[in-house]
Amino acid sequence: MTIERILVIGAGTMGRQIAMSCALGGYATILQDISAQALAAARTELEGWAASRVAKGKLSQDEADRALGLLTQSTDLASSAAQADLVIEAAVERLDIKEQIFAQLGQAAPAHAILATNSSTLPSSRIAAASGRPELVCNMHFFNPALVMKCVEVVRNEQTSDATVQAVTEVAKRLAKQPVLVNKEIPGFIANRMMGAINREALDLAAAGVASIEDIDTTARTALGHPMGPFELMDLVGLDVVDFIAKATFDETGRQEDKPHALIVEKVQAGKLGRKSGEGFYPYNG
């Protein structure tokens, strides 16, 4: 499978950064979204990001210009898909919407095109049938912020072909990422399962009054060598996102320990979502 053109669906935070990563990797990349306003905002943000990297000496002007030249935008899904060798879907985390998208891709994309979802919670087997080409479907899960984080989880379903896995893995490497292969679909994949276990323990310790949130975070940094404590990281990710992942995992497993933690539910209901809202477990005034 020769991949030359990539379509990224969804111009939100993840989609726009995945698209820029693909362009930086030398791929002709189309960023597609139903909202022209979202596409315009994405372009402005990515141009600003590139200018900042150039100013800091972390990206040459030629590299920035080349990447931005390779990155185009469209509101037309069908025409964009018709040009793609690889599609990376980064739309909203709703099964019905993803099924609709993959059904459209199955009709519009070339027969050889690989269809990947960036979903961190929905396994590709849930949407593979809608595409009509399940052997060419997998998860290609980037981490936020996608322009910085190196890990990409490549998750195969039971029908994903070895050729699909190999092609997607090679793309991730060309993007200067570190791909990891998840051979079996499992709720949360690898990273979210490990982080979920750490978060649950940290939340339980805080809820029981064993230690303060600040001291739990300090322990994670100074004893375990983590760059951020679990509460700092949850605030960065967004407590609404943490809550969503827990709900999706619980829906899959039915295990009580996978349910959203009461401390998270309380914060989300109060609108305290972390950095994005100005307050979570910590205040972020200014």
PDB file of C-alpha atoms in Angstrom:
ATOM      1  CA  MET A   1       0.000   0.000   0.000  1.00  0.00           C
ATOM      2  CA  THR A   2       1.509   3.296  -1.135  1.00  0.00           C
ATOM      3  CA  ILE A   3       0.129   6.223   0.814  1.00  0.00           C
ATOM      4  CA  GLU A   4       0.614   9.647  -0.692  1.00  0.00           C
ATOM      5  CA  ARG A   5      -2.557  11.583   0.145  1.00  0.00           C
ATOM      6  CA  ILE A   6      -4.222  11.731   3.555  1.00  0.00           C
ATOM      7  CA  LEU A   7      -7.663  13.019   4.486  1.00  0.00           C
ATOM      8  CA  VAL A   8      -8.285  14.093   8.084  1.00  0.00           C
ATOM      9  CA  ILE A   9     -11.951  14.486   9.030  1.00  0.00           C
ATOM     10  CA  GLY A  10     -12.752  16.996  11.750  1.00  0.00           C
ATOM     11  CA  ALA A  11     -11.086  20.388  12.267  1.00  0.00           C
ATOM     12  CA  GLY A  12     -11.252  20.375  16.060  1.00  0.00           C
ATOM     13  CA  THR A  13      -8.225  20.418  18.332  1.00  0.00           C
ATOM     14  CA  MET A  14      -7.119  16.886  17.464  1.00  0.00           C
ATOM     15  CA  GLY A  15      -8.038  16.898  13.781  1.00  0.00           C
ATOM     16  CA  ARG A  16      -6.200  20.103  12.935  1.00  0.00           C
ATOM     17  CA  GLN A  17      -3.050  18.971  14.744  1.00  0.00           C
ATOM     18  CA  ILE A  18      -3.140  15.519  13.150  1.00  0.00           C
ATOM     19  CA  ALA A  19      -3.506  17.168   9.737  1.00  0.00           C
ATOM     20  CA  MET A  20      -0.534  19.450  10.372  1.00  0.00           C
ATOM     21  CA  SER A  21       1.511  16.463  11.545  1.00  0.00           C
ATOM     22  CA  CYS A  22       0.710  14.697   8.273  1.00  0.00           C
ATOM     23  CA  ALA A  23       1.699  17.749   6.235  1.00  0.00           C
ATOM     24  CA  LEU A  24       4.949  18.076   8.188  1.00  0.00           C
ATOM     25  CA  GLY A  25       5.568  14.420   7.331  1.00  0.00           C
ATOM     26  CA  GLY A  26       5.433  15.325   3.655  1.00  0.00           C
ATOM     27  CA  TYR A  27       1.957  14.050   2.841  1.00  0.00           C
ATOM     28  CA  ALA A  28      -0.501  15.957   0.688  1.00  0.00           C
ATOM     29  CA  THR A  29      -3.180  16.450   3.327  1.00  0.00           C
ATOM     30  CA  ILE A  30      -6.797  17.573   3.207  1.00  0.00           C
ATOM     31  CA  LEU A  31      -8.464  18.760   6.418  1.00  0.00           C
ATOM     32  CA  GLN A  32     -12.222  18.326   6.033  1.00  0.00           C
ATOM     33  CA  ASP A  33     -15.009  19.657   8.206  1.00  0.00           C
ATOM     34  CA  ILE A  34     -18.659  20.536   7.622  1.00  0.00           C
ATOM     35  CA  SER A  35     -17.958  23.962   9.169  1.00  0.00           C
ATOM     36  CA  ALA A  36     -16.086  26.512   7.050  1.00  0.00           C
ATOM     37  CA  GLN A  37     -15.665  28.576  10.216  1.00  0.00           C
ATOM     38  CA  ALA A  38     -13.906  25.698  11.984  1.00  0.00           C
ATOM     39  CA  LEU A  39     -11.595  25.247   9.010  1.00  0.00           C
ATOM     40  CA  ALA A  40     -10.727  28.946   8.978  1.00  0.00           C
ATOM     41  CA  ALA A  41      -9.977  28.881  12.700  1.00  0.00           C
ATOM     42  CA  ALA A  42      -7.814  25.791  12.234  1.00  0.00           C
ATOM     43  CA  ARG A  43      -5.809  27.452   9.467  1.00  0.00           C
ATOM     44  CA  THR A  44      -5.219  30.578  11.535  1.00  0.00           C
ATOM     45  CA  GLU A  45      -4.104  28.550  14.545  1.00  0.00           C
ATOM     46  CA  LEU A  46      -1.761  26.322  12.544  1.00  0.00           C
ATOM     47  CA  GLU A  47      -0.182  29.272  10.748  1.00  0.00           C
ATOM     48  CA  GLY A  48       0.415  30.878  14.139  1.00  0.00           C
ATOM     49  CA  TRP A  49       1.878  27.645  15.505  1.00  0.00           C
ATOM     50  CA  ALA A  50       4.234  27.354  12.533  1.00  0.00           C
ATOM     51  CA  ALA A  51       5.350  30.975  12.857  1.00  0.00           C
ATOM     52  CA  SER A  52       6.059  30.416  16.546  1.00  0.00           C
ATOM     53  CA  ARG A  53       8.151  27.323  15.812  1.00  0.00           C
ATOM     54  CA  VAL A  54      10.123  29.210  13.183  1.00  0.00           C
ATOM     55  CA  ALA A  55      10.737  32.086  15.603  1.00  0.00           C
ATOM     56  CA  LYS A  56      12.055  29.642  18.203  1.00  0.00           C
ATOM     57  CA  GLY A  57      14.355  27.971  15.676  1.00  0.00           C
ATOM     58  CA  LYS A  58      12.547  24.632  15.964  1.00  0.00           C
ATOM     59  CA  LEU A  59      11.285  24.702  12.383  1.00  0.00           C
ATOM     60  CA  SER A  60      12.809  26.322   9.321  1.00  0.00           C
ATOM     61  CA  GLN A  61      10.788  28.773   7.239  1.00  0.00           C
ATOM     62  CA  ASP A  62      11.073  26.412   4.267  1.00  0.00           C
ATOM     63  CA  GLU A  63       9.721  23.495   6.335  1.00  0.00           C
ATOM     64  CA  ALA A  64       6.822  25.602   7.592  1.00  0.00           C
ATOM     65  CA  ASP A  65       5.980  26.882   4.117  1.00  0.00           C
ATOM     66  CA  ARG A  66       6.159  23.403   2.625  1.00  0.00           C
ATOM     67  CA  ALA A  67       3.867  21.901   5.272  1.00  0.00           C
ATOM     68  CA  LEU A  68       1.308  24.690   5.008  1.00  0.00           C
ATOM     69  CA  GLY A  69       1.448  24.352   1.228  1.00  0.00           C
ATOM     70  CA  LEU A  70       0.685  20.625   1.473  1.00  0.00           C
ATOM     71  CA  LEU A  71      -2.287  21.267   3.785  1.00  0.00           C
ATOM     72  CA  THR A  72      -5.556  22.132   2.062  1.00  0.00           C
ATOM     73  CA  GLN A  73      -9.107  22.357   3.360  1.00  0.00           C
ATOM     74  CA  SER A  74     -12.554  21.306   2.220  1.00  0.00           C
ATOM     75  CA  THR A  75     -16.150  21.105   3.407  1.00  0.00           C
ATOM     76  CA  ASP A  76     -16.925  18.390   0.819  1.00  0.00           C
ATOM     77  CA  LEU A  77     -16.410  14.926   2.283  1.00  0.00           C
ATOM     78  CA  ALA A  78     -17.088  12.913  -0.877  1.00  0.00           C
ATOM     79  CA  SER A  79     -14.679  14.762  -3.156  1.00  0.00           C
ATOM     80  CA  SER A  80     -11.995  14.834  -0.469  1.00  0.00           C
ATOM     81  CA  ALA A  81     -12.338  11.108   0.218  1.00  0.00           C
ATOM     82  CA  ALA A  82     -12.084  10.314  -3.486  1.00  0.00           C
ATOM     83  CA  GLN A  83      -8.480  11.569  -3.446  1.00  0.00           C
ATOM     84  CA  ALA A  84      -7.316   9.792  -0.285  1.00  0.00           C
ATOM     85  CA  ASP A  85      -5.091   6.768   0.261  1.00  0.00           C
ATOM     86  CA  LEU A  86      -5.589   7.038   4.020  1.00  0.00           C
ATOM     87  CA  VAL A  87      -8.443   8.637   5.945  1.00  0.00           C
ATOM     88  CA  ILE A  88      -8.063   9.554   9.621  1.00  0.00           C
ATOM     89  CA  GLU A  89     -11.432  10.338  11.191  1.00  0.00           C
ATOM     90  CA  ALA A  90     -11.254  12.712  14.155  1.00  0.00           C
ATOM     91  CA  ALA A  91     -14.906  13.727  14.433  1.00  0.00           C
ATOM     92  CA  VAL A  92     -17.086  13.828  17.520  1.00  0.00           C
ATOM     93  CA  GLU A  93     -17.055  10.738  19.760  1.00  0.00           C
ATOM     94  CA  ARG A  94     -20.527   9.511  18.822  1.00  0.00           C
ATOM     95  CA  LEU A  95     -21.057   6.073  17.352  1.00  0.00           C
ATOM     96  CA  ASP A  96     -23.973   7.083  15.115  1.00  0.00           C
ATOM     97  CA  ILE A  97     -22.013   9.913  13.527  1.00  0.00           C
ATOM     98  CA  LYS A  98     -18.938   7.762  12.987  1.00  0.00           C
ATOM     99  CA  GLU A  99     -21.089   5.064  11.359  1.00  0.00           C
ATOM    100  CA  GLN A 100     -22.511   7.657   8.978  1.00  0.00           C
ATOM    101  CA  ILE A 101     -19.055   8.937   8.122  1.00  0.00           C
ATOM    102  CA  PHE A 102     -17.613   5.469   7.500  1.00  0.00           C
ATOM    103  CA  ALA A 103     -20.580   4.512   5.353  1.00  0.00           C
ATOM    104  CA  GLN A 104     -19.932   7.618   3.218  1.00  0.00           C
ATOM    105  CA  LEU A 105     -16.233   6.824   3.084  1.00  0.00           C
ATOM    106  CA  GLY A 106     -16.976   3.278   1.966  1.00  0.00           C
ATOM    107  CA  GLN A 107     -18.771   4.724  -1.040  1.00  0.00           C
ATOM    108  CA  ALA A 108     -16.514   7.679  -1.848  1.00  0.00           C
ATOM    109  CA  ALA A 109     -12.951   6.584  -1.036  1.00  0.00           C
ATOM    110  CA  PRO A 110     -10.896   4.521  -3.523  1.00  0.00           C
ATOM    111  CA  ALA A 111     -11.114   0.760  -3.014  1.00  0.00           C
ATOM    112  CA  HIS A 112      -7.548   0.618  -1.682  1.00  0.00           C
ATOM    113  CA  ALA A 113      -7.982   3.446   0.862  1.00  0.00           C
ATOM    114  CA  ILE A 114      -7.419   2.678   4.531  1.00  0.00           C
ATOM    115  CA  LEU A 115     -10.021   4.105   6.899  1.00  0.00           C
ATOM    116  CA  ALA A 116      -8.775   4.825  10.415  1.00  0.00           C
ATOM    117  CA  THR A 117     -10.493   6.378  13.407  1.00  0.00           C
ATOM    118  CA  ASN A 118      -8.669   8.466  15.979  1.00  0.00           C
ATOM    119  CA  SER A 119     -11.196   7.439  18.626  1.00  0.00           C
ATOM    120  CA  SER A 120      -9.754   6.740  22.066  1.00  0.00           C
ATOM    121  CA  THR A 121     -12.902   4.966  23.248  1.00  0.00           C
ATOM    122  CA  LEU A 122     -14.750   3.391  20.315  1.00  0.00           C
ATOM    123  CA  PRO A 123     -13.095   0.302  18.802  1.00  0.00           C
ATOM    124  CA  SER A 124     -12.993   0.228  15.012  1.00  0.00           C
ATOM    125  CA  SER A 125     -15.014  -3.014  14.919  1.00  0.00           C
ATOM    126  CA  ARG A 126     -18.070  -0.949  15.900  1.00  0.00           C
ATOM    127  CA  ILE A 127     -17.887   1.032  12.640  1.00  0.00           C
ATOM    128  CA  ALA A 128     -15.974  -1.309  10.308  1.00  0.00           C
ATOM    129  CA  ALA A 129     -19.078  -2.968   8.854  1.00  0.00           C
ATOM    130  CA  ALA A 130     -20.528   0.382   7.813  1.00  0.00           C
ATOM    131  CA  SER A 131     -17.502   0.960   5.557  1.00  0.00           C
ATOM    132  CA  GLY A 132     -17.929  -2.251   3.587  1.00  0.00           C
ATOM    133  CA  ARG A 133     -14.171  -2.860   3.878  1.00  0.00           C
ATOM    134  CA  PRO A 134     -13.481  -4.017   7.464  1.00  0.00           C
ATOM    135  CA  GLU A 135     -10.058  -5.395   6.555  1.00  0.00           C
ATOM    136  CA  LEU A 136      -8.959  -1.810   5.806  1.00  0.00           C
ATOM    137  CA  VAL A 137     -10.266  -0.324   9.056  1.00  0.00           C
ATOM    138  CA  CYS A 138      -8.412   0.249  12.337  1.00  0.00           C
ATOM    139  CA  ASN A 139      -7.886   2.752  15.151  1.00  0.00           C
ATOM    140  CA  MET A 140      -5.040   5.209  14.743  1.00  0.00           C
ATOM    141  CA  HIS A 141      -5.145   6.933  18.107  1.00  0.00           C
ATOM    142  CA  PHE A 142      -3.062  10.094  18.488  1.00  0.00           C
ATOM    143  CA  PHE A 143      -2.609  11.812  21.841  1.00  0.00           C
ATOM    144  CA  ASN A 144      -3.299  15.431  22.700  1.00  0.00           C
ATOM    145  CA  PRO A 145      -1.500  17.632  21.748  1.00  0.00           C
ATOM    146  CA  ALA A 146      -0.909  15.640  18.571  1.00  0.00           C
ATOM    147  CA  LEU A 147       1.844  17.951  17.329  1.00  0.00           C
ATOM    148  CA  VAL A 148       3.857  17.195  20.472  1.00  0.00           C
ATOM    149  CA  MET A 149       2.982  13.718  21.731  1.00  0.00           C
ATOM    150  CA  LYS A 150       4.958  10.893  20.141  1.00  0.00           C
ATOM    151  CA  CYS A 151       2.761   7.892  20.874  1.00  0.00           C
ATOM    152  CA  VAL A 152       0.231   6.597  18.343  1.00  0.00           C
ATOM    153  CA  GLU A 153      -1.801   3.516  19.273  1.00  0.00           C
ATOM    154  CA  VAL A 154      -2.517   1.364  16.211  1.00  0.00           C
ATOM    155  CA  VAL A 155      -5.401  -0.893  17.224  1.00  0.00           C
ATOM    156  CA  ARG A 156      -6.500  -3.725  14.982  1.00  0.00           C
ATOM    157  CA  ASN A 157      -9.894  -5.388  15.040  1.00  0.00           C
ATOM    158  CA  GLU A 158     -10.414  -9.070  14.223  1.00  0.00           C
ATOM    159  CA  GLN A 159     -10.757  -8.339  10.511  1.00  0.00           C
ATOM    160  CA  THR A 160      -7.972  -5.778  10.106  1.00  0.00           C
ATOM    161  CA  SER A 161      -5.403  -7.061   7.626  1.00  0.00           C
ATOM    162  CA  ASP A 162      -1.682  -7.242   8.333  1.00  0.00           C
ATOM    163  CA  ALA A 163      -1.085  -4.980   5.336  1.00  0.00           C
ATOM    164  CA  THR A 164      -3.341  -2.320   6.857  1.00  0.00           C
ATOM    165  CA  VAL A 165      -1.493  -2.462  10.173  1.00  0.00           C
ATOM    166  CA  GLN A 166       1.874  -2.237   8.437  1.00  0.00           C
ATOM    167  CA  ALA A 167       0.844   0.713   6.260  1.00  0.00           C
ATOM    168  CA  VAL A 168      -0.597   2.710   9.158  1.00  0.00           C
ATOM    169  CA  THR A 169       2.452   1.952  11.301  1.00  0.00           C
ATOM    170  CA  GLU A 170       4.772   3.208   8.567  1.00  0.00           C
ATOM    171  CA  VAL A 171       2.771   6.423   8.246  1.00  0.00           C
ATOM    172  CA  ALA A 172       3.071   7.020  11.990  1.00  0.00           C
ATOM    173  CA  LYS A 173       6.837   6.542  11.788  1.00  0.00           C
ATOM    174  CA  ARG A 174       7.075   9.009   8.896  1.00  0.00           C
ATOM    175  CA  LEU A 175       5.278  11.529  11.106  1.00  0.00           C
ATOM    176  CA  ALA A 176       8.135  11.087  13.619  1.00  0.00           C
ATOM    177  CA  LYS A 177       5.786   9.278  15.997  1.00  0.00           C
ATOM    178  CA  GLN A 178       6.345   6.117  18.016  1.00  0.00           C
ATOM    179  CA  PRO A 179       3.597   3.671  16.999  1.00  0.00           C
ATOM    180  CA  VAL A 180       2.540   0.892  19.367  1.00  0.00           C
ATOM    181  CA  LEU A 181       0.467  -2.048  18.177  1.00  0.00           C
ATOM    182  CA  VAL A 182      -2.580  -3.155  20.152  1.00  0.00           C
ATOM    183  CA  ASN A 183      -3.341  -6.652  18.895  1.00  0.00           C
ATOM    184  CA  LYS A 184      -6.742  -7.005  20.560  1.00  0.00           C
ATOM    185  CA  GLU A 185      -9.516  -4.484  21.009  1.00  0.00           C
ATOM    186  CA  ILE A 186      -9.917  -3.660  24.676  1.00  0.00           C
ATOM    187  CA  PRO A 187     -11.678  -0.681  26.294  1.00  0.00           C
ATOM    188  CA  GLY A 188      -9.213   2.155  26.816  1.00  0.00           C
ATOM    189  CA  PHE A 189      -6.494   0.467  24.746  1.00  0.00           C
ATOM    190  CA  ILE A 190      -3.118   0.770  26.547  1.00  0.00           C
ATOM    191  CA  ALA A 191      -2.500   4.351  27.674  1.00  0.00           C
ATOM    192  CA  ASN A 192      -5.984   5.144  28.917  1.00  0.00           C
ATOM    193  CA  ARG A 193      -6.166   1.876  30.861  1.00  0.00           C
ATOM    194  CA  MET A 194      -2.876   2.533  32.624  1.00  0.00           C
ATOM    195  CA  MET A 195      -3.701   6.173  33.272  1.00  0.00           C
ATOM    196  CA  GLY A 196      -7.206   5.220  34.378  1.00  0.00           C
ATOM    197  CA  ALA A 197      -5.763   2.919  37.044  1.00  0.00           C
ATOM    198  CA  ILE A 198      -3.460   5.679  38.319  1.00  0.00           C
ATOM    199  CA  ASN A 199      -6.270   8.237  38.293  1.00  0.00           C
ATOM    200  CA  ARG A 200      -8.642   5.943  40.189  1.00  0.00           C
ATOM    201  CA  GLU A 201      -6.086   5.306  42.913  1.00  0.00           C
ATOM    202  CA  ALA A 202      -5.244   9.017  43.186  1.00  0.00           C
ATOM    203  CA  LEU A 203      -8.944   9.949  43.382  1.00  0.00           C
ATOM    204  CA  ASP A 204      -9.597   7.278  46.026  1.00  0.00           C
ATOM    205  CA  LEU A 205      -6.649   8.503  48.099  1.00  0.00           C
ATOM    206  CA  ALA A 206      -7.906  12.075  47.951  1.00  0.00           C
ATOM    207  CA  ALA A 207     -11.537  11.119  48.665  1.00  0.00           C
ATOM    208  CA  ALA A 208     -10.468   9.109  51.711  1.00  0.00           C
ATOM    209  CA  GLY A 209      -8.454  12.023  53.068  1.00  0.00           C
ATOM    210  CA  VAL A 210      -5.209  10.056  52.966  1.00  0.00           C
ATOM    211  CA  ALA A 211      -3.374  12.988  51.403  1.00  0.00           C
ATOM    212  CA  SER A 212      -4.112  16.290  49.717  1.00  0.00           C
ATOM    213  CA  ILE A 213      -4.409  16.616  45.958  1.00  0.00           C
ATOM    214  CA  GLU A 214      -1.238  18.702  45.956  1.00  0.00           C
ATOM    215  CA  ASP A 215       0.745  16.090  47.891  1.00  0.00           C
ATOM    216  CA  ILE A 216      -0.503  13.243  45.705  1.00  0.00           C
ATOM    217  CA  ASP A 217       0.638  15.156  42.629  1.00  0.00           C
ATOM    218  CA  THR A 218       3.982  15.950  44.269  1.00  0.00           C
ATOM    219  CA  THR A 219       4.504  12.254  45.043  1.00  0.00           C
ATOM    220  CA  ALA A 220       3.817  11.286  41.430  1.00  0.00           C
ATOM    221  CA  ARG A 221       6.375  13.824  40.208  1.00  0.00           C
ATOM    222  CA  THR A 222       9.120  13.365  42.778  1.00  0.00           C
ATOM    223  CA  ALA A 223       8.844   9.644  43.625  1.00  0.00           C
ATOM    224  CA  LEU A 224       7.593   8.146  40.358  1.00  0.00           C
ATOM    225  CA  GLY A 225       9.245  10.586  37.952  1.00  0.00           C
ATOM    226  CA  HIS A 226       6.001  11.571  36.243  1.00  0.00           C
ATOM    227  CA  PRO A 227       6.222  14.961  34.479  1.00  0.00           C
ATOM    228  CA  MET A 228       2.813  15.883  35.928  1.00  0.00           C
ATOM    229  CA  GLY A 229       0.742  14.634  38.820  1.00  0.00           C
ATOM    230  CA  PRO A 230      -2.518  12.802  38.055  1.00  0.00           C
ATOM    231  CA  PHE A 231      -4.727  15.737  39.088  1.00  0.00           C
ATOM    232  CA  GLU A 232      -2.637  18.191  37.063  1.00  0.00           C
ATOM    233  CA  LEU A 233      -2.883  15.884  34.065  1.00  0.00           C
ATOM    234  CA  MET A 234      -6.642  15.396  34.418  1.00  0.00           C
ATOM    235  CA  ASP A 235      -7.062  19.178  34.528  1.00  0.00           C
ATOM    236  CA  LEU A 236      -4.983  19.452  31.358  1.00  0.00           C
ATOM    237  CA  VAL A 237      -6.900  16.740  29.498  1.00  0.00           C
ATOM    238  CA  GLY A 238     -10.245  18.104  30.679  1.00  0.00           C
ATOM    239  CA  LEU A 239     -12.391  16.572  33.397  1.00  0.00           C
ATOM    240  CA  ASP A 240     -15.269  16.251  30.941  1.00  0.00           C
ATOM    241  CA  VAL A 241     -13.007  14.133  28.734  1.00  0.00           C
ATOM    242  CA  VAL A 242     -11.930  12.007  31.720  1.00  0.00           C
ATOM    243  CA  ASP A 243     -15.610  11.560  32.580  1.00  0.00           C
ATOM    244  CA  PHE A 244     -16.493  10.626  28.986  1.00  0.00           C
ATOM    245  CA  ILE A 245     -13.718   8.031  28.756  1.00  0.00           C
ATOM    246  CA  ALA A 246     -14.806   6.468  32.051  1.00  0.00           C
ATOM    247  CA  LYS A 247     -18.432   6.294  30.901  1.00  0.00           C
ATOM    248  CA  ALA A 248     -17.441   4.708  27.596  1.00  0.00           C
ATOM    249  CA  THR A 249     -15.196   2.179  29.353  1.00  0.00           C
ATOM    250  CA  PHE A 250     -17.924   1.295  31.861  1.00  0.00           C
ATOM    251  CA  ASP A 251     -20.428   0.829  29.033  1.00  0.00           C
ATOM    252  CA  GLU A 252     -18.037  -1.715  27.497  1.00  0.00           C
ATOM    253  CA  THR A 253     -16.946  -3.568  30.643  1.00  0.00           C
ATOM    254  CA  GLY A 254     -19.810  -3.162  33.117  1.00  0.00           C
ATOM    255  CA  ARG A 255     -17.239  -3.174  35.928  1.00  0.00           C
ATOM    256  CA  GLN A 256     -18.127  -0.892  38.856  1.00  0.00           C
ATOM    257  CA  GLU A 257     -14.515   0.228  39.201  1.00  0.00           C
ATOM    258  CA  ASP A 258     -14.658   1.669  35.685  1.00  0.00           C
ATOM    259  CA  LYS A 259     -17.551   4.029  36.472  1.00  0.00           C
ATOM    260  CA  PRO A 260     -16.772   7.781  36.556  1.00  0.00           C
ATOM    261  CA  HIS A 261     -15.421   8.687  39.984  1.00  0.00           C
ATOM    262  CA  ALA A 262     -17.662  10.768  42.240  1.00  0.00           C
ATOM    263  CA  LEU A 263     -15.037  13.522  42.493  1.00  0.00           C
ATOM    264  CA  ILE A 264     -14.948  13.825  38.698  1.00  0.00           C
ATOM    265  CA  VAL A 265     -18.743  13.809  38.385  1.00  0.00           C
ATOM    266  CA  GLU A 266     -18.979  16.548  41.008  1.00  0.00           C
ATOM    267  CA  LYS A 267     -16.501  18.773  39.165  1.00  0.00           C
ATOM    268  CA  VAL A 268     -18.131  18.246  35.770  1.00  0.00           C
ATOM    269  CA  GLN A 269     -21.597  19.026  37.117  1.00  0.00           C
ATOM    270  CA  ALA A 270     -20.205  22.255  38.583  1.00  0.00           C
ATOM    271  CA  GLY A 271     -18.695  23.215  35.232  1.00  0.00           C
ATOM    272  CA  LYS A 272     -15.172  22.947  36.623  1.00  0.00           C
ATOM    273  CA  LEU A 273     -13.552  21.128  33.704  1.00  0.00           C
ATOM    274  CA  GLY A 274      -9.890  21.968  34.277  1.00  0.00           C
ATOM    275  CA  ARG A 275      -7.694  24.383  32.380  1.00  0.00           C
ATOM    276  CA  LYS A 276     -10.260  24.907  29.621  1.00  0.00           C
ATOM    277  CA  SER A 277     -12.811  26.370  32.049  1.00  0.00           C
ATOM    278  CA  GLY A 278     -10.381  28.179  34.347  1.00  0.00           C
ATOM    279  CA  GLU A 279     -10.793  25.776  37.246  1.00  0.00           C
ATOM    280  CA  GLY A 280     -10.721  22.039  37.917  1.00  0.00           C
ATOM    281  CA  PHE A 281      -8.836  20.499  40.774  1.00  0.00           C
ATOM    282  CA  TYR A 282      -6.697  23.661  40.614  1.00  0.00           C
ATOM    283  CA  PRO A 283      -7.596  27.272  39.755  1.00  0.00           C
ATOM    284  CA  TYR A 284      -6.221  28.710  36.496  1.00  0.00           C
ATOM    285  CA  ASN A 285      -7.044  32.373  36.768  1.00  0.00           C
ATOM    286  CA  GLY A 286      -5.327  34.128  33.877  1.00  0.00           C
TER     287      GLY A 286
END
